[in-house]
Amino acid sequence: ELATRRIVVSTGGPLVEAARAADAPVIGLPGILQPRSAVGYMFVAAAQVAAVVGACPDLAAEVEEAATFLSIHIEDLRAQAAEVVSQMEGGLPVVYGADLTIPVARRWKTQINENAKLPAFFSELPEADHNEICSWVGVGAAGESITVVMLRDADQNQREQRRFELTAEKIVAGGASVVEVVTRGSSRVARMLWGTMLGDLVSVGLAEAHGVDPVEVEAIEQFKVAMGTPRR
């Protein structure tokens, strides 16, 4: 019988206790305020585990380089985040990504939801060009209340760049505004984390602009209570 090895990544609690009792490896995380603030820790843990089992190359050197890069450019990131917030203010956010920036676009959406307490949506290219692009033709006056963030990777090939350009043209023609963001960094890891950090700062900036507490997630807690404990 094939046994699947389990590895637990956690700050502690019943999950870690059960893992230790079962002799499963545990990667401990420092205590954090909210799970969403642990994205860096979780990415590094997942990447290292994947490397150990041979599912991907060892990214340790790229992670170290990315950490240094982000530390050096933190003030640039804050300044750009403030600029993006001013461009997005008042619009319903829709974030587009392609290839490397697809998970980053999803992260922007969820961070804006939780931190700024605002509706936000994300989409990915090329999939959106097979269906969603039609909606911008018929969006009408509602398009004026939408702000689309186009998350482009600095190392995208020419065809992907052209896809972003053509998609943006349709969006603008539909009446929505477009904000262009291009990642920075010498490696894919650095550029992905740069985009993630920028999005987190944007979400906090939107929270500040709307006078809400980015830490509070009362709606989620109320929902969990209403759902109750799952039946076994």
Short mmCIF file of C-alpha atoms in Angstrom, two decimals:
data_model
loop_
_atom_site.label_atom_id
_atom_site.label_comp_id
_atom_site.label_asym_id
_atom_site.label_seq_id
_atom_site.Cartn_x
_atom_site.Cartn_y
_atom_site.Cartn_z
CA GLU A 1 0.00 0.00 0.00
CA LEU A 2 1.34 3.41 -1.00
CA ALA A 3 1.63 5.79 1.94
CA THR A 4 1.53 9.54 1.37
CA ARG A 5 3.90 11.60 3.49
CA ARG A 6 2.41 14.61 5.19
CA ILE A 7 4.20 17.84 6.05
CA VAL A 8 2.54 20.43 8.25
CA VAL A 9 3.24 24.16 8.07
CA SER A 10 1.61 26.00 10.94
CA THR A 11 2.01 28.36 13.89
CA GLY A 12 0.81 25.69 16.30
CA GLY A 13 -2.41 24.37 17.79
CA PRO A 14 -4.25 21.05 17.35
CA LEU A 15 -2.92 20.53 13.81
CA VAL A 16 0.70 20.63 14.95
CA GLU A 17 -0.09 18.44 17.97
CA ALA A 18 -1.68 15.83 15.69
CA ALA A 19 1.25 16.01 13.27
CA ARG A 20 3.82 15.47 16.01
CA ALA A 21 1.81 12.57 17.42
CA ALA A 22 1.84 11.00 13.94
CA ASP A 23 5.58 11.68 13.48
CA ALA A 24 4.82 14.00 10.53
CA PRO A 25 7.40 16.74 9.86
CA VAL A 26 6.39 20.20 11.08
CA ILE A 27 7.61 23.52 9.72
CA GLY A 28 6.93 26.08 12.42
CA LEU A 29 5.82 29.61 11.58
CA PRO A 30 6.08 32.66 13.85
CA GLY A 31 2.89 33.92 15.42
CA ILE A 32 1.12 36.21 12.95
CA LEU A 33 -1.76 38.66 13.17
CA GLN A 34 -3.76 37.29 10.23
CA PRO A 35 -3.22 34.25 7.95
CA ARG A 36 -3.09 36.53 4.91
CA SER A 37 -0.01 38.26 6.31
CA ALA A 38 1.93 34.98 6.16
CA VAL A 39 2.09 34.81 2.36
CA GLY A 40 5.89 35.12 2.32
CA TYR A 41 6.39 32.38 4.89
CA MET A 42 3.93 30.06 3.15
CA PHE A 43 5.45 30.60 -0.28
CA VAL A 44 8.97 29.83 0.96
CA ALA A 45 7.81 26.75 2.87
CA ALA A 46 5.85 25.37 -0.09
CA ALA A 47 8.67 26.09 -2.53
CA GLN A 48 11.27 24.43 -0.33
CA VAL A 49 9.13 21.33 0.23
CA ALA A 50 8.53 21.10 -3.53
CA ALA A 51 12.28 21.32 -4.12
CA VAL A 52 13.04 18.64 -1.53
CA VAL A 53 10.69 16.16 -3.20
CA GLY A 54 11.99 17.04 -6.65
CA ALA A 55 8.86 18.79 -7.92
CA CYS A 56 10.69 22.02 -8.74
CA PRO A 57 14.20 23.54 -8.65
CA ASP A 58 15.60 24.89 -5.40
CA LEU A 59 14.57 28.55 -5.26
CA ALA A 60 16.49 29.46 -2.10
CA ALA A 61 18.95 31.73 -3.93
CA GLU A 62 16.14 33.52 -5.78
CA VAL A 63 14.20 33.98 -2.55
CA GLU A 64 17.23 35.53 -0.84
CA GLU A 65 17.82 37.83 -3.82
CA ALA A 66 14.15 38.80 -3.86
CA ALA A 67 14.17 39.63 -0.13
CA THR A 68 17.16 41.92 -0.60
CA PHE A 69 15.60 43.54 -3.65
CA LEU A 70 12.32 44.25 -1.87
CA SER A 71 14.11 45.64 1.19
CA ILE A 72 16.05 48.06 -1.00
CA HIS A 73 12.97 49.19 -2.93
CA ILE A 74 10.39 49.33 -0.13
CA GLU A 75 10.03 53.11 -0.35
CA ASP A 76 9.59 52.89 -4.13
CA LEU A 77 6.86 50.30 -3.58
CA ARG A 78 5.09 52.52 -1.05
CA ALA A 79 5.22 55.48 -3.43
CA GLN A 80 3.89 53.43 -6.33
CA ALA A 81 1.16 51.93 -4.15
CA ALA A 82 -0.01 55.43 -3.20
CA GLU A 83 -0.10 56.38 -6.88
CA VAL A 84 -2.09 53.28 -7.82
CA VAL A 85 -4.55 53.92 -4.96
CA SER A 86 -5.17 57.45 -6.28
CA GLN A 87 -5.81 56.01 -9.77
CA MET A 88 -8.19 53.35 -8.44
CA GLU A 89 -10.14 55.53 -6.01
CA GLY A 90 -13.87 55.39 -6.66
CA GLY A 91 -13.76 52.52 -9.15
CA LEU A 92 -14.77 48.89 -8.73
CA PRO A 93 -11.43 47.04 -9.02
CA VAL A 94 -10.92 44.32 -11.63
CA VAL A 95 -7.36 42.94 -11.74
CA TYR A 96 -5.98 41.18 -14.83
CA GLY A 97 -2.93 38.92 -14.84
CA ALA A 98 -1.17 36.59 -17.27
CA ASP A 99 1.33 33.78 -16.68
CA LEU A 100 3.44 34.87 -13.68
CA THR A 101 0.97 37.55 -12.59
CA ILE A 102 -2.17 35.38 -12.53
CA PRO A 103 -1.75 34.33 -8.87
CA VAL A 104 -0.66 37.87 -8.06
CA ALA A 105 -3.89 39.23 -9.57
CA ARG A 106 -5.90 36.81 -7.44
CA ARG A 107 -3.97 37.99 -4.38
CA TRP A 108 -4.75 41.64 -5.19
CA LYS A 109 -8.45 40.78 -5.38
CA THR A 110 -8.58 38.95 -2.05
CA GLN A 111 -6.46 41.53 -0.25
CA ILE A 112 -8.71 44.35 -1.43
CA ASN A 113 -11.71 42.31 -0.25
CA GLU A 114 -10.33 41.64 3.23
CA ASN A 115 -8.22 44.71 3.93
CA ALA A 116 -10.22 47.46 2.20
CA LYS A 117 -13.63 45.76 2.65
CA LEU A 118 -14.42 46.42 -1.01
CA PRO A 119 -15.80 44.22 -3.79
CA ALA A 120 -13.03 43.34 -6.25
CA PHE A 121 -12.57 40.79 -9.01
CA PHE A 122 -9.71 39.24 -10.93
CA SER A 123 -9.34 37.70 -14.35
CA GLU A 124 -6.61 36.01 -16.36
CA LEU A 125 -5.32 36.20 -19.88
CA PRO A 126 -5.67 34.55 -22.33
CA GLU A 127 -8.86 33.01 -20.88
CA ALA A 128 -10.64 36.38 -20.60
CA ASP A 129 -10.07 36.99 -24.31
CA HIS A 130 -12.20 33.92 -25.11
CA ASN A 131 -15.27 35.17 -23.24
CA GLU A 132 -15.00 38.12 -20.88
CA ILE A 133 -13.81 40.51 -23.58
CA CYS A 134 -17.34 40.46 -25.01
CA SER A 135 -18.71 41.98 -21.79
CA TRP A 136 -16.74 45.18 -22.26
CA VAL A 137 -18.57 45.83 -25.52
CA GLY A 138 -21.92 45.83 -23.75
CA VAL A 139 -20.99 47.21 -20.35
CA GLY A 140 -22.55 50.61 -21.09
CA ALA A 141 -22.59 53.35 -18.47
CA ALA A 142 -21.57 50.88 -15.76
CA GLY A 143 -18.09 50.80 -17.29
CA GLU A 144 -17.38 54.26 -15.94
CA SER A 145 -17.49 52.92 -12.37
CA ILE A 146 -14.89 50.18 -13.03
CA THR A 147 -11.11 50.46 -12.71
CA VAL A 148 -9.07 47.71 -14.34
CA VAL A 149 -5.53 47.02 -13.17
CA MET A 150 -3.40 45.33 -15.83
CA LEU A 151 -0.63 43.42 -14.03
CA ARG A 152 2.10 42.87 -16.60
CA ASP A 153 5.34 41.00 -16.06
CA ALA A 154 8.50 42.81 -17.13
CA ASP A 155 9.68 39.65 -18.91
CA GLN A 156 6.51 38.84 -20.83
CA ASN A 157 6.89 37.79 -24.45
CA GLN A 158 5.69 40.03 -27.25
CA ARG A 159 2.50 38.08 -27.85
CA GLU A 160 1.43 38.43 -24.22
CA GLN A 161 2.25 42.14 -24.33
CA ARG A 162 0.09 42.52 -27.42
CA ARG A 163 -2.72 40.63 -25.72
CA PHE A 164 -2.66 43.08 -22.81
CA GLU A 165 -2.68 46.03 -25.21
CA LEU A 166 -5.64 44.77 -27.25
CA THR A 167 -7.61 43.82 -24.13
CA ALA A 168 -6.98 47.24 -22.59
CA GLU A 169 -8.23 48.91 -25.77
CA LYS A 170 -11.54 47.05 -25.51
CA ILE A 171 -11.86 47.90 -21.82
CA VAL A 172 -11.22 51.60 -22.39
CA ALA A 173 -13.64 51.60 -25.32
CA GLY A 174 -16.24 50.21 -22.92
CA GLY A 175 -15.79 53.25 -20.67
CA ALA A 176 -13.69 51.77 -17.86
CA SER A 177 -10.35 53.20 -16.77
CA VAL A 178 -7.14 51.17 -16.96
CA VAL A 179 -4.15 51.27 -14.61
CA GLU A 180 -0.95 49.72 -15.96
CA VAL A 181 1.42 48.01 -13.51
CA VAL A 182 4.65 46.31 -14.64
CA THR A 183 6.59 44.07 -12.26
CA ARG A 184 10.19 44.74 -11.31
CA GLY A 185 13.02 42.35 -10.42
CA SER A 186 15.69 40.23 -12.06
CA SER A 187 14.08 36.84 -11.34
CA ARG A 188 10.56 35.43 -11.58
CA VAL A 189 10.47 35.02 -7.81
CA ALA A 190 11.49 38.64 -7.24
CA ARG A 191 8.93 39.94 -9.74
CA MET A 192 6.13 37.79 -8.33
CA LEU A 193 6.85 38.89 -4.75
CA TRP A 194 7.27 42.51 -5.88
CA GLY A 195 3.78 42.40 -7.43
CA THR A 196 2.37 40.72 -4.34
CA MET A 197 3.88 43.28 -1.99
CA LEU A 198 2.64 46.15 -4.14
CA GLY A 199 -0.88 44.72 -4.10
CA ASP A 200 -0.82 44.33 -0.33
CA LEU A 201 0.26 47.96 0.07
CA VAL A 202 -2.46 49.07 -2.37
CA SER A 203 -5.11 47.19 -0.39
CA VAL A 204 -4.00 48.83 2.87
CA GLY A 205 -3.93 52.21 1.12
CA LEU A 206 -7.51 51.70 -0.07
CA ALA A 207 -8.50 50.71 3.47
CA GLU A 208 -7.01 53.95 4.78
CA ALA A 209 -8.74 55.96 2.06
CA HIS A 210 -12.09 54.43 3.05
CA GLY A 211 -11.48 54.76 6.79
CA VAL A 212 -11.70 51.03 7.56
CA ASP A 213 -9.55 48.73 9.69
CA PRO A 214 -7.62 46.33 7.43
CA VAL A 215 -7.16 43.82 10.27
CA GLU A 216 -10.81 43.41 11.24
CA VAL A 217 -12.69 40.57 9.48
CA GLU A 218 -15.94 40.55 11.45
CA ALA A 219 -17.99 39.45 8.44
CA ILE A 220 -15.91 36.27 8.12
CA GLU A 221 -16.14 35.52 11.84
CA GLN A 222 -19.92 36.01 11.84
CA PHE A 223 -20.20 33.74 8.81
CA LYS A 224 -18.18 30.99 10.52
CA VAL A 225 -20.41 31.17 13.60
CA ALA A 226 -23.54 31.00 11.45
CA MET A 227 -22.22 27.96 9.57
CA GLY A 228 -21.47 26.13 12.82
CA THR A 229 -19.24 23.10 13.29
CA PRO A 230 -19.22 20.64 10.35
CA ARG A 231 -20.96 17.32 11.01
CA ARG A 232 -18.74 14.26 10.80
#
